[in-house]
Amino acid sequence: MNTKLKTWLAATACCLSLPAVAQEESMTRIEIDSTRPGATINRDIYGQFAEHLGRGIYGGIWVGEDSDIDNIRGFRTDVIEALRDIEVPLVRWPGGCFADEYRWRDGIGPRDERPVRVNTHWGGVAEDNAFGTHEFFELVELLDTEAYVNGNLGTGNPREMAEWLEYMTGDSESAVVEERRKNGREEPWEIAYFGIGNEAWGCGGHMRPEYYSDLYNHFATFLKTPPGSEPKFVASGGHTDDTEWTDVLSRNIQRQMDGISFHFYTLPTGEWDDKGESTGFGEDQWASTLWQTLRMDEFIRANKKVLEKNDPENEIGFYVDEWGTWYNPEEGREPGFLYQQNTLRDALVAALNFNIFHRHADRVRMTNIAQMVNVLQAMILTDEEKMALTPTYHTYGMYKVFQDATSLPLEIANPGSYRSGDRTIPSVSASAARGEDGELYLSLVNLDPQAAQQVTVDVKGMEITEARGQLLTADAMDAHNTFENPGSVKPADYSASADSGNLTLDIPAKSVLVVGLE
C-alpha cells in the first residue's frame, strides 16, 4: 500500500474496497476512543424523500380510502408500519424537480374538486393532486416524523410561497389560515425544514448561483411564521464536485439561511447516458459503484473547506438532501418513473454513506435518500397489494441506533485493500458512536465481494467483553428481495465474545455489520 493511501486512511478513519485482484493478509485493527466524544449524529441524517414521481406517492404510499389494499385513511397500512419500524425521522416533499412546478393550492380542498395537471418532469402523466398538503402532514403524523417542505421558486412567486408557509404554520385569523381551518385543520403544522427552490442550477431554472442568491434574498424576505415556529431554511446548492454554489451562497445570501443543499447520485459507470444495471452486473460494476459512492467524502470535504472560510462560526449546515444509486431504466417500465431493483450492493452503498455522514456530522446535519418508495434507491417496493422491503431498508433499520448518537473517533490500522484496475480503496469502512441509550455502537462494512475480513476491536476507556447486533449479507452480489420471495436478503443476529480481553469480529465478504459493544 503506498504512503499516500495510508495517510488518507489515517485522516479519514474509514476503509473501503473495490473488485479484487489482491488482498493484504494482515488483520485489520480498529481503535475507538470513548473518552473523546465528537459531534452529534443528527437523526435527520437518516431522512427520506417522497417526490411526485412514478409510483413513489400513488400506489406506493397513497392508495385512497376506497382501495381494496388495506389502508389507514388512504395510506397503505403495510408501508406505514414498515416505515415506522425503521424510525424515519424526516420526510422531504413534494420534490425534487416536481417542487418547482407544484402549485400548492391544487392540493387542498375536496379531492374530487382538485385540478388535474401534467407531471412534465416525470413521464408526462396526469397528476390529480389527491395527495396534497393535508395528506402530507397526515403522513408525517402517522410516521411520527418531521416535515421538510420544498417551496416552488422556479415557476412560483414570493407571494405564493409566503402564503403556503402561512397556510401551514399560521395561527392568526387571516384569510389564508381560515382557509386551512375550513379545509379541516384547526391547529398549525410544524415544519422542520423549508427549501427555497430545488436544483436551481438545473431543473429548477438553470440559474447562476449569483442570480439564485438574489432570488433567495428576495423570496426569504417575505417568508414569515409565528414566533417560535420558524423552520430551518434551506438554499438550493450544488452537486458532485462543484463548490461554487456553496461559496457564492454562503457569501451572498443575507436573509435567513440555515443550510445549503447538495446532491450526488452514485452511477456505476459515472455516465448519465448509460449508468449501469441494477441487477445482473459483474464484479467490475460492483467495484465501480462503491468507488463512485466513496467520492461523497471528498465532495463533502471540499464544500466544508469553503464553509470554514465563509462561515467559521459553523452556523450553516451542509444538507445532502438527494443522494443514492441511479441505474438504467428497467426493461418494460416507464423510463420516467425511475423504478429500479435494489440489491445487496445498494445496502453497502447506504452504509458507506452513513459512515461518511457520521464523520462529517459537524456540518452534515440532514440528508435525504432518493427515494422512499418505488423510486431509485427505495426502502420499499410495491406492486398492487404486494410489498417487498429492500436491502437498503434493512440497512436503515440496522443503523437507526446512530440517530442522535455522539460520534467517537476511531483509527483503522492494516485495513487491507481491494483493487479494481488502477483503482484501490480500503477493504473496510467503520464508524463508532455512543447511542442515546448510553451503549457504544460500531458499524463495519466489508466491500470485498470475495474475501472475509477479521477485525480486532479495542476501545480506549472501556473494557469490551462481547459484541451483539445484526449482520446483512448474501451469496450473490446482486441478491435482492422480490414480491414472490421478499425475505431473501435480511439481517441475521450476530454475536462475538472477547478472548483474553481481545475482541475479534469475523466479517463475511460483501456485508454490513452493526453491533453494540459491551
PDB file of C-alpha atoms in Angstrom, residues 144-433:
ATOM      1  CA  ASP A 144     -44.318  10.301  13.976  1.00  0.00           C
ATOM      2  CA  THR A 145     -41.697  12.076  11.923  1.00  0.00           C
ATOM      3  CA  GLU A 146     -40.840  15.648  10.866  1.00  0.00           C
ATOM      4  CA  ALA A 147     -41.589  17.611   7.704  1.00  0.00           C
ATOM      5  CA  TYR A 148     -39.222  19.044   5.111  1.00  0.00           C
ATOM      6  CA  VAL A 149     -41.295  21.061   2.617  1.00  0.00           C
ATOM      7  CA  ASN A 150     -39.738  22.254  -0.644  1.00  0.00           C
ATOM      8  CA  GLY A 151     -41.164  25.522  -1.969  1.00  0.00           C
ATOM      9  CA  ASN A 152     -41.640  26.478  -5.620  1.00  0.00           C
ATOM     10  CA  LEU A 153     -39.124  29.126  -6.617  1.00  0.00           C
ATOM     11  CA  GLY A 154     -38.819  28.031 -10.248  1.00  0.00           C
ATOM     12  CA  THR A 155     -42.339  28.839 -11.506  1.00  0.00           C
ATOM     13  CA  GLY A 156     -43.782  30.400  -8.365  1.00  0.00           C
ATOM     14  CA  ASN A 157     -43.524  33.841  -6.845  1.00  0.00           C
ATOM     15  CA  PRO A 158     -42.813  35.236  -3.372  1.00  0.00           C
ATOM     16  CA  ARG A 159     -46.493  35.780  -2.541  1.00  0.00           C
ATOM     17  CA  GLU A 160     -47.403  32.204  -3.423  1.00  0.00           C
ATOM     18  CA  MET A 161     -44.580  30.774  -1.327  1.00  0.00           C
ATOM     19  CA  ALA A 162     -45.269  33.099   1.596  1.00  0.00           C
ATOM     20  CA  GLU A 163     -48.969  32.240   1.620  1.00  0.00           C
ATOM     21  CA  TRP A 164     -48.241  28.500   1.566  1.00  0.00           C
ATOM     22  CA  LEU A 165     -45.965  28.876   4.575  1.00  0.00           C
ATOM     23  CA  GLU A 166     -48.644  30.937   6.300  1.00  0.00           C
ATOM     24  CA  TYR A 167     -51.281  28.328   5.415  1.00  0.00           C
ATOM     25  CA  MET A 168     -49.200  25.629   7.073  1.00  0.00           C
ATOM     26  CA  THR A 169     -47.880  27.461  10.148  1.00  0.00           C
ATOM     27  CA  GLY A 170     -50.186  30.408  10.793  1.00  0.00           C
ATOM     28  CA  ASP A 171     -52.251  30.760  13.964  1.00  0.00           C
ATOM     29  CA  SER A 172     -53.995  34.084  13.204  1.00  0.00           C
ATOM     30  CA  GLU A 173     -57.434  34.792  11.775  1.00  0.00           C
ATOM     31  CA  SER A 174     -56.125  35.722   8.335  1.00  0.00           C
ATOM     32  CA  ALA A 175     -57.964  34.577   5.228  1.00  0.00           C
ATOM     33  CA  VAL A 176     -55.253  32.043   4.397  1.00  0.00           C
ATOM     34  CA  VAL A 177     -55.269  30.497   7.872  1.00  0.00           C
ATOM     35  CA  GLU A 178     -59.070  30.433   7.934  1.00  0.00           C
ATOM     36  CA  GLU A 179     -58.940  28.605   4.611  1.00  0.00           C
ATOM     37  CA  ARG A 180     -56.832  25.881   6.249  1.00  0.00           C
ATOM     38  CA  ARG A 181     -59.324  25.628   9.081  1.00  0.00           C
ATOM     39  CA  LYS A 182     -62.173  25.382   6.589  1.00  0.00           C
ATOM     40  CA  ASN A 183     -60.301  22.503   4.971  1.00  0.00           C
ATOM     41  CA  GLY A 184     -60.271  20.598   8.242  1.00  0.00           C
ATOM     42  CA  ARG A 185     -57.094  21.543  10.099  1.00  0.00           C
ATOM     43  CA  GLU A 186     -57.545  23.804  13.097  1.00  0.00           C
ATOM     44  CA  GLU A 187     -54.031  23.780  14.556  1.00  0.00           C
ATOM     45  CA  PRO A 188     -50.963  24.828  12.544  1.00  0.00           C
ATOM     46  CA  TRP A 189     -48.470  22.202  11.497  1.00  0.00           C
ATOM     47  CA  GLU A 190     -44.807  22.152  12.442  1.00  0.00           C
ATOM     48  CA  ILE A 191     -42.199  22.328   9.683  1.00  0.00           C
ATOM     49  CA  ALA A 192     -38.639  21.306  10.477  1.00  0.00           C
ATOM     50  CA  TYR A 193     -37.107  22.473   7.172  1.00  0.00           C
ATOM     51  CA  PHE A 194     -38.306  24.622   4.295  1.00  0.00           C
ATOM     52  CA  GLY A 195     -36.447  24.590   0.980  1.00  0.00           C
ATOM     53  CA  ILE A 196     -36.451  27.688  -1.229  1.00  0.00           C
ATOM     54  CA  GLY A 197     -36.310  26.056  -4.647  1.00  0.00           C
ATOM     55  CA  ASN A 198     -34.542  22.914  -5.822  1.00  0.00           C
ATOM     56  CA  GLU A 199     -31.587  22.341  -8.156  1.00  0.00           C
ATOM     57  CA  ALA A 200     -31.590  25.956  -9.270  1.00  0.00           C
ATOM     58  CA  TRP A 201     -28.581  25.080 -11.436  1.00  0.00           C
ATOM     59  CA  GLY A 202     -30.730  22.606 -13.411  1.00  0.00           C
ATOM     60  CA  CYS A 203     -34.419  21.679 -13.482  1.00  0.00           C
ATOM     61  CA  GLY A 204     -35.174  24.492 -11.020  1.00  0.00           C
ATOM     62  CA  GLY A 205     -34.332  27.202 -13.543  1.00  0.00           C
ATOM     63  CA  HIS A 206     -30.785  26.761 -14.934  1.00  0.00           C
ATOM     64  CA  MET A 207     -29.580  29.756 -12.942  1.00  0.00           C
ATOM     65  CA  ARG A 208     -26.205  31.139 -11.987  1.00  0.00           C
ATOM     66  CA  PRO A 209     -25.510  30.979  -8.242  1.00  0.00           C
ATOM     67  CA  GLU A 210     -25.343  34.793  -8.096  1.00  0.00           C
ATOM     68  CA  TYR A 211     -28.806  35.124  -9.631  1.00  0.00           C
ATOM     69  CA  TYR A 212     -30.238  32.453  -7.364  1.00  0.00           C
ATOM     70  CA  SER A 213     -28.730  34.208  -4.332  1.00  0.00           C
ATOM     71  CA  ASP A 214     -30.592  37.379  -5.247  1.00  0.00           C
ATOM     72  CA  LEU A 215     -33.826  35.430  -5.700  1.00  0.00           C
ATOM     73  CA  TYR A 216     -33.302  33.699  -2.367  1.00  0.00           C
ATOM     74  CA  ASN A 217     -32.881  37.018  -0.585  1.00  0.00           C
ATOM     75  CA  HIS A 218     -35.992  38.291  -2.345  1.00  0.00           C
ATOM     76  CA  PHE A 219     -38.214  35.297  -1.517  1.00  0.00           C
ATOM     77  CA  ALA A 220     -36.892  34.806   2.020  1.00  0.00           C
ATOM     78  CA  THR A 221     -37.740  38.397   2.907  1.00  0.00           C
ATOM     79  CA  PHE A 222     -41.430  37.501   2.814  1.00  0.00           C
ATOM     80  CA  LEU A 223     -41.321  34.056   4.456  1.00  0.00           C
ATOM     81  CA  LYS A 224     -42.735  34.627   7.922  1.00  0.00           C
ATOM     82  CA  THR A 225     -44.103  32.377  10.635  1.00  0.00           C
ATOM     83  CA  PRO A 226     -45.391  32.947  14.162  1.00  0.00           C
ATOM     84  CA  PRO A 227     -42.590  33.343  16.735  1.00  0.00           C
ATOM     85  CA  GLY A 228     -41.139  30.009  17.760  1.00  0.00           C
ATOM     86  CA  SER A 229     -42.377  28.109  14.693  1.00  0.00           C
ATOM     87  CA  GLU A 230     -39.694  29.055  12.189  1.00  0.00           C
ATOM     88  CA  PRO A 231     -38.338  26.148  10.144  1.00  0.00           C
ATOM     89  CA  LYS A 232     -34.723  25.819   9.157  1.00  0.00           C
ATOM     90  CA  PHE A 233     -34.489  27.462   5.734  1.00  0.00           C
ATOM     91  CA  VAL A 234     -32.572  25.598   3.043  1.00  0.00           C
ATOM     92  CA  ALA A 235     -30.881  27.127  -0.004  1.00  0.00           C
ATOM     93  CA  SER A 236     -30.519  25.143  -3.218  1.00  0.00           C
ATOM     94  CA  GLY A 237     -26.831  24.342  -3.530  1.00  0.00           C
ATOM     95  CA  GLY A 238     -24.538  22.474  -5.890  1.00  0.00           C
ATOM     96  CA  HIS A 239     -23.812  18.904  -6.859  1.00  0.00           C
ATOM     97  CA  THR A 240     -20.986  16.416  -7.386  1.00  0.00           C
ATOM     98  CA  ASP A 241     -17.565  18.148  -7.442  1.00  0.00           C
ATOM     99  CA  ASP A 242     -18.964  21.687  -7.663  1.00  0.00           C
ATOM    100  CA  THR A 243     -18.142  24.044  -4.777  1.00  0.00           C
ATOM    101  CA  GLU A 244     -19.043  27.333  -6.462  1.00  0.00           C
ATOM    102  CA  TRP A 245     -22.631  27.225  -5.266  1.00  0.00           C
ATOM    103  CA  THR A 246     -21.602  26.729  -1.652  1.00  0.00           C
ATOM    104  CA  ASP A 247     -19.109  29.576  -1.969  1.00  0.00           C
ATOM    105  CA  VAL A 248     -21.447  32.084  -3.613  1.00  0.00           C
ATOM    106  CA  LEU A 249     -24.454  31.258  -1.436  1.00  0.00           C
ATOM    107  CA  SER A 250     -22.542  31.370   1.842  1.00  0.00           C
ATOM    108  CA  ARG A 251     -21.115  34.786   0.897  1.00  0.00           C
ATOM    109  CA  ASN A 252     -24.107  36.441  -0.773  1.00  0.00           C
ATOM    110  CA  ILE A 253     -27.268  35.273   0.946  1.00  0.00           C
ATOM    111  CA  GLN A 254     -28.131  37.836   3.604  1.00  0.00           C
ATOM    112  CA  ARG A 255     -31.580  36.649   4.622  1.00  0.00           C
ATOM    113  CA  GLN A 256     -32.346  33.663   6.820  1.00  0.00           C
ATOM    114  CA  MET A 257     -30.418  30.576   5.676  1.00  0.00           C
ATOM    115  CA  ASP A 258     -29.732  27.621   7.941  1.00  0.00           C
ATOM    116  CA  GLY A 259     -28.278  25.222   5.412  1.00  0.00           C
ATOM    117  CA  ILE A 260     -27.161  24.687   1.833  1.00  0.00           C
ATOM    118  CA  SER A 261     -28.319  21.603  -0.036  1.00  0.00           C
ATOM    119  CA  PHE A 262     -26.105  19.284  -2.056  1.00  0.00           C
ATOM    120  CA  HIS A 263     -26.950  16.476  -4.496  1.00  0.00           C
ATOM    121  CA  PHE A 264     -24.884  13.489  -5.568  1.00  0.00           C
ATOM    122  CA  TYR A 265     -26.071  10.287  -7.214  1.00  0.00           C
ATOM    123  CA  THR A 266     -23.955   7.159  -7.462  1.00  0.00           C
ATOM    124  CA  LEU A 267     -23.785   5.856 -11.044  1.00  0.00           C
ATOM    125  CA  PRO A 268     -21.796   2.626 -11.610  1.00  0.00           C
ATOM    126  CA  THR A 269     -20.302   3.945 -14.855  1.00  0.00           C
ATOM    127  CA  GLY A 270     -20.264   7.619 -13.935  1.00  0.00           C
ATOM    128  CA  GLU A 271     -22.075   8.305 -17.226  1.00  0.00           C
ATOM    129  CA  TRP A 272     -25.663   9.573 -17.378  1.00  0.00           C
ATOM    130  CA  ASP A 273     -26.338   8.126 -20.827  1.00  0.00           C
ATOM    131  CA  ASP A 274     -25.510   4.575 -19.736  1.00  0.00           C
ATOM    132  CA  LYS A 275     -25.471   4.397 -15.959  1.00  0.00           C
ATOM    133  CA  GLY A 276     -25.251   0.632 -15.470  1.00  0.00           C
ATOM    134  CA  GLU A 277     -27.763  -2.025 -14.459  1.00  0.00           C
ATOM    135  CA  SER A 278     -29.451  -2.589 -11.118  1.00  0.00           C
ATOM    136  CA  THR A 279     -29.071  -6.401 -11.322  1.00  0.00           C
ATOM    137  CA  GLY A 280     -27.061  -8.864 -13.377  1.00  0.00           C
ATOM    138  CA  PHE A 281     -23.889  -6.781 -13.094  1.00  0.00           C
ATOM    139  CA  GLY A 282     -20.373  -8.148 -12.851  1.00  0.00           C
ATOM    140  CA  GLU A 283     -17.705  -7.504 -10.288  1.00  0.00           C
ATOM    141  CA  ASP A 284     -16.417  -4.610 -12.371  1.00  0.00           C
ATOM    142  CA  GLN A 285     -19.615  -2.652 -11.723  1.00  0.00           C
ATOM    143  CA  TRP A 286     -19.774  -3.794  -8.106  1.00  0.00           C
ATOM    144  CA  ALA A 287     -16.381  -2.177  -7.721  1.00  0.00           C
ATOM    145  CA  SER A 288     -17.035   0.943  -9.754  1.00  0.00           C
ATOM    146  CA  THR A 289     -20.272   1.613  -7.850  1.00  0.00           C
ATOM    147  CA  LEU A 290     -18.511   1.513  -4.489  1.00  0.00           C
ATOM    148  CA  TRP A 291     -15.650   3.646  -5.800  1.00  0.00           C
ATOM    149  CA  GLN A 292     -18.118   6.198  -7.144  1.00  0.00           C
ATOM    150  CA  THR A 293     -20.086   6.411  -3.899  1.00  0.00           C
ATOM    151  CA  LEU A 294     -16.919   6.915  -1.848  1.00  0.00           C
ATOM    152  CA  ARG A 295     -16.421  10.187  -3.713  1.00  0.00           C
ATOM    153  CA  MET A 296     -19.100  11.597  -1.396  1.00  0.00           C
ATOM    154  CA  ASP A 297     -16.370  12.023   1.209  1.00  0.00           C
ATOM    155  CA  GLU A 298     -14.160  14.201  -0.999  1.00  0.00           C
ATOM    156  CA  PHE A 299     -17.138  16.290  -2.139  1.00  0.00           C
ATOM    157  CA  ILE A 300     -18.184  16.984   1.443  1.00  0.00           C
ATOM    158  CA  ARG A 301     -14.613  17.815   2.439  1.00  0.00           C
ATOM    159  CA  ALA A 302     -14.263  20.300  -0.417  1.00  0.00           C
ATOM    160  CA  ASN A 303     -17.505  22.077   0.475  1.00  0.00           C
ATOM    161  CA  LYS A 304     -16.691  22.082   4.179  1.00  0.00           C
ATOM    162  CA  LYS A 305     -13.417  23.811   3.380  1.00  0.00           C
ATOM    163  CA  VAL A 306     -15.379  26.574   1.656  1.00  0.00           C
ATOM    164  CA  LEU A 307     -17.779  26.872   4.594  1.00  0.00           C
ATOM    165  CA  GLU A 308     -14.922  27.007   7.094  1.00  0.00           C
ATOM    166  CA  LYS A 309     -13.669  30.069   5.219  1.00  0.00           C
ATOM    167  CA  ASN A 310     -17.040  31.819   4.775  1.00  0.00           C
ATOM    168  CA  ASP A 311     -18.790  30.592   7.919  1.00  0.00           C
ATOM    169  CA  PRO A 312     -16.161  29.960  10.607  1.00  0.00           C
ATOM    170  CA  GLU A 313     -18.866  30.063  13.293  1.00  0.00           C
ATOM    171  CA  ASN A 314     -20.284  26.805  11.842  1.00  0.00           C
ATOM    172  CA  GLU A 315     -23.812  28.201  11.627  1.00  0.00           C
ATOM    173  CA  ILE A 316     -24.593  26.932   8.114  1.00  0.00           C
ATOM    174  CA  GLY A 317     -25.377  23.237   7.738  1.00  0.00           C
ATOM    175  CA  PHE A 318     -24.461  21.186   4.691  1.00  0.00           C
ATOM    176  CA  TYR A 319     -27.546  19.179   3.749  1.00  0.00           C
ATOM    177  CA  VAL A 320     -27.175  16.268   1.321  1.00  0.00           C
ATOM    178  CA  ASP A 321     -30.882  16.233   0.559  1.00  0.00           C
ATOM    179  CA  GLU A 322     -30.636  13.995  -2.518  1.00  0.00           C
ATOM    180  CA  TRP A 323     -28.315  11.019  -2.712  1.00  0.00           C
ATOM    181  CA  GLY A 324     -28.354   7.347  -3.648  1.00  0.00           C
ATOM    182  CA  THR A 325     -27.857   4.992  -6.583  1.00  0.00           C
ATOM    183  CA  TRP A 326     -29.257   5.627 -10.055  1.00  0.00           C
ATOM    184  CA  TYR A 327     -29.308   2.899 -12.703  1.00  0.00           C
ATOM    185  CA  ASN A 328     -30.598   2.446 -16.247  1.00  0.00           C
ATOM    186  CA  PRO A 329     -34.394   2.099 -16.537  1.00  0.00           C
ATOM    187  CA  GLU A 330     -35.596  -1.474 -16.182  1.00  0.00           C
ATOM    188  CA  GLU A 331     -36.754  -3.041 -19.417  1.00  0.00           C
ATOM    189  CA  GLY A 332     -40.505  -2.777 -19.975  1.00  0.00           C
ATOM    190  CA  ARG A 333     -41.020   0.002 -17.433  1.00  0.00           C
ATOM    191  CA  GLU A 334     -41.743   3.693 -17.998  1.00  0.00           C
ATOM    192  CA  PRO A 335     -38.266   5.319 -18.007  1.00  0.00           C
ATOM    193  CA  GLY A 336     -39.611   8.480 -16.384  1.00  0.00           C
ATOM    194  CA  PHE A 337     -40.799   6.557 -13.305  1.00  0.00           C
ATOM    195  CA  LEU A 338     -37.216   5.725 -12.171  1.00  0.00           C
ATOM    196  CA  TYR A 339     -38.201   2.331 -10.749  1.00  0.00           C
ATOM    197  CA  GLN A 340     -35.198   0.090 -10.123  1.00  0.00           C
ATOM    198  CA  GLN A 341     -34.440  -3.100  -8.231  1.00  0.00           C
ATOM    199  CA  ASN A 342     -32.440  -2.790  -5.025  1.00  0.00           C
ATOM    200  CA  THR A 343     -29.702  -5.286  -4.159  1.00  0.00           C
ATOM    201  CA  LEU A 344     -27.100  -6.069  -1.537  1.00  0.00           C
ATOM    202  CA  ARG A 345     -24.833  -3.626  -3.391  1.00  0.00           C
ATOM    203  CA  ASP A 346     -27.292  -0.823  -2.579  1.00  0.00           C
ATOM    204  CA  ALA A 347     -27.224  -1.806   1.087  1.00  0.00           C
ATOM    205  CA  LEU A 348     -23.454  -1.352   1.123  1.00  0.00           C
ATOM    206  CA  VAL A 349     -23.757   1.985  -0.701  1.00  0.00           C
ATOM    207  CA  ALA A 350     -26.146   3.189   2.012  1.00  0.00           C
ATOM    208  CA  ALA A 351     -23.885   2.018   4.840  1.00  0.00           C
ATOM    209  CA  LEU A 352     -20.787   3.595   3.294  1.00  0.00           C
ATOM    210  CA  ASN A 353     -22.566   6.931   3.005  1.00  0.00           C
ATOM    211  CA  PHE A 354     -23.822   6.728   6.576  1.00  0.00           C
ATOM    212  CA  ASN A 355     -20.259   6.244   7.780  1.00  0.00           C
ATOM    213  CA  ILE A 356     -19.177   9.251   5.720  1.00  0.00           C
ATOM    214  CA  PHE A 357     -22.020  11.398   7.058  1.00  0.00           C
ATOM    215  CA  HIS A 358     -21.122  10.399  10.624  1.00  0.00           C
ATOM    216  CA  ARG A 359     -17.549  11.516  10.019  1.00  0.00           C
ATOM    217  CA  HIS A 360     -18.777  14.944   8.940  1.00  0.00           C
ATOM    218  CA  ALA A 361     -21.580  15.298  11.476  1.00  0.00           C
ATOM    219  CA  ASP A 362     -20.331  18.745  12.476  1.00  0.00           C
ATOM    220  CA  ARG A 363     -21.662  20.138   9.154  1.00  0.00           C
ATOM    221  CA  VAL A 364     -23.780  17.338   7.670  1.00  0.00           C
ATOM    222  CA  ARG A 365     -26.866  17.609   9.849  1.00  0.00           C
ATOM    223  CA  MET A 366     -29.528  16.403   7.433  1.00  0.00           C
ATOM    224  CA  THR A 367     -29.709  14.145   4.365  1.00  0.00           C
ATOM    225  CA  ASN A 368     -32.499  12.564   2.316  1.00  0.00           C
ATOM    226  CA  ILE A 369     -32.031   9.410   0.288  1.00  0.00           C
ATOM    227  CA  ALA A 370     -33.762   9.308  -3.087  1.00  0.00           C
ATOM    228  CA  GLN A 371     -36.321   7.921  -2.591  1.00  0.00           C
ATOM    229  CA  MET A 372     -38.628   6.313  -0.048  1.00  0.00           C
ATOM    230  CA  VAL A 373     -40.890   4.007  -2.104  1.00  0.00           C
ATOM    231  CA  ASN A 374     -40.685   2.630  -5.676  1.00  0.00           C
ATOM    232  CA  VAL A 375     -38.213   5.269  -6.937  1.00  0.00           C
ATOM    233  CA  LEU A 376     -34.407   4.950  -7.298  1.00  0.00           C
ATOM    234  CA  GLN A 377     -32.756   3.590  -4.115  1.00  0.00           C
ATOM    235  CA  ALA A 378     -36.029   2.868  -2.386  1.00  0.00           C
ATOM    236  CA  MET A 379     -36.726   1.427   1.055  1.00  0.00           C
ATOM    237  CA  ILE A 380     -39.836  -0.334  -0.193  1.00  0.00           C
ATOM    238  CA  LEU A 381     -41.143  -1.719  -3.491  1.00  0.00           C
ATOM    239  CA  THR A 382     -44.848  -2.305  -4.112  1.00  0.00           C
ATOM    240  CA  ASP A 383     -46.975  -3.901  -6.825  1.00  0.00           C
ATOM    241  CA  GLU A 384     -50.715  -3.603  -6.208  1.00  0.00           C
ATOM    242  CA  GLU A 385     -51.257  -5.353  -2.857  1.00  0.00           C
ATOM    243  CA  LYS A 386     -47.720  -6.832  -2.738  1.00  0.00           C
ATOM    244  CA  MET A 387     -44.787  -5.263  -0.899  1.00  0.00           C
ATOM    245  CA  ALA A 388     -41.080  -6.050  -0.544  1.00  0.00           C
ATOM    246  CA  LEU A 389     -38.563  -4.479   1.800  1.00  0.00           C
ATOM    247  CA  THR A 390     -35.234  -3.794   0.113  1.00  0.00           C
ATOM    248  CA  PRO A 391     -31.691  -4.421   1.398  1.00  0.00           C
ATOM    249  CA  THR A 392     -31.353  -0.634   1.739  1.00  0.00           C
ATOM    250  CA  TYR A 393     -34.390  -0.649   4.046  1.00  0.00           C
ATOM    251  CA  HIS A 394     -32.655  -3.180   6.277  1.00  0.00           C
ATOM    252  CA  THR A 395     -29.505  -1.048   6.409  1.00  0.00           C
ATOM    253  CA  TYR A 396     -31.588   1.886   7.647  1.00  0.00           C
ATOM    254  CA  GLY A 397     -33.088  -0.379  10.292  1.00  0.00           C
ATOM    255  CA  MET A 398     -29.678  -1.555  11.464  1.00  0.00           C
ATOM    256  CA  TYR A 399     -28.270   1.984  11.607  1.00  0.00           C
ATOM    257  CA  LYS A 400     -31.170   3.588  13.469  1.00  0.00           C
ATOM    258  CA  VAL A 401     -29.182   3.222  16.701  1.00  0.00           C
ATOM    259  CA  PHE A 402     -26.957   6.042  15.384  1.00  0.00           C
ATOM    260  CA  GLN A 403     -29.761   8.605  15.326  1.00  0.00           C
ATOM    261  CA  ASP A 404     -28.750  11.438  17.679  1.00  0.00           C
ATOM    262  CA  ALA A 405     -25.772   9.386  18.861  1.00  0.00           C
ATOM    263  CA  THR A 406     -22.473  11.038  19.775  1.00  0.00           C
ATOM    264  CA  SER A 407     -19.739  10.261  17.270  1.00  0.00           C
ATOM    265  CA  LEU A 408     -16.487   8.806  18.561  1.00  0.00           C
ATOM    266  CA  PRO A 409     -13.079   8.998  16.892  1.00  0.00           C
ATOM    267  CA  LEU A 410     -11.580   5.780  15.615  1.00  0.00           C
ATOM    268  CA  GLU A 411      -8.443   4.717  13.824  1.00  0.00           C
ATOM    269  CA  ILE A 412      -8.045   1.788  11.462  1.00  0.00           C
ATOM    270  CA  ALA A 413      -4.726   0.012  11.089  1.00  0.00           C
ATOM    271  CA  ASN A 414      -3.877  -2.555   8.413  1.00  0.00           C
ATOM    272  CA  PRO A 415      -7.235  -2.258   6.681  1.00  0.00           C
ATOM    273  CA  GLY A 416      -6.212  -4.161   3.609  1.00  0.00           C
ATOM    274  CA  SER A 417      -7.066  -3.005   0.115  1.00  0.00           C
ATOM    275  CA  TYR A 418      -9.395  -4.031  -2.652  1.00  0.00           C
ATOM    276  CA  ARG A 419      -8.235  -3.318  -6.182  1.00  0.00           C
ATOM    277  CA  SER A 420     -10.008  -2.879  -9.488  1.00  0.00           C
ATOM    278  CA  GLY A 421      -7.948  -1.887 -12.465  1.00  0.00           C
ATOM    279  CA  ASP A 422      -5.912   1.143 -11.470  1.00  0.00           C
ATOM    280  CA  ARG A 423      -8.226   1.984  -8.550  1.00  0.00           C
ATOM    281  CA  THR A 424      -7.533   0.902  -4.988  1.00  0.00           C
ATOM    282  CA  ILE A 425      -9.649   1.552  -1.931  1.00  0.00           C
ATOM    283  CA  PRO A 426      -9.581   0.161   1.612  1.00  0.00           C
ATOM    284  CA  SER A 427     -11.492  -3.044   2.282  1.00  0.00           C
ATOM    285  CA  VAL A 428     -13.266  -1.966   5.459  1.00  0.00           C
ATOM    286  CA  SER A 429     -15.322   1.083   6.406  1.00  0.00           C
ATOM    287  CA  ALA A 430     -16.164   1.815  10.024  1.00  0.00           C
ATOM    288  CA  SER A 431     -17.947   4.269  12.302  1.00  0.00           C
ATOM    289  CA  ALA A 432     -18.433   4.387  16.070  1.00  0.00           C
ATOM    290  CA  ALA A 433     -20.730   6.355  18.348  1.00  0.00           C
TER     291      ALA A 433
END
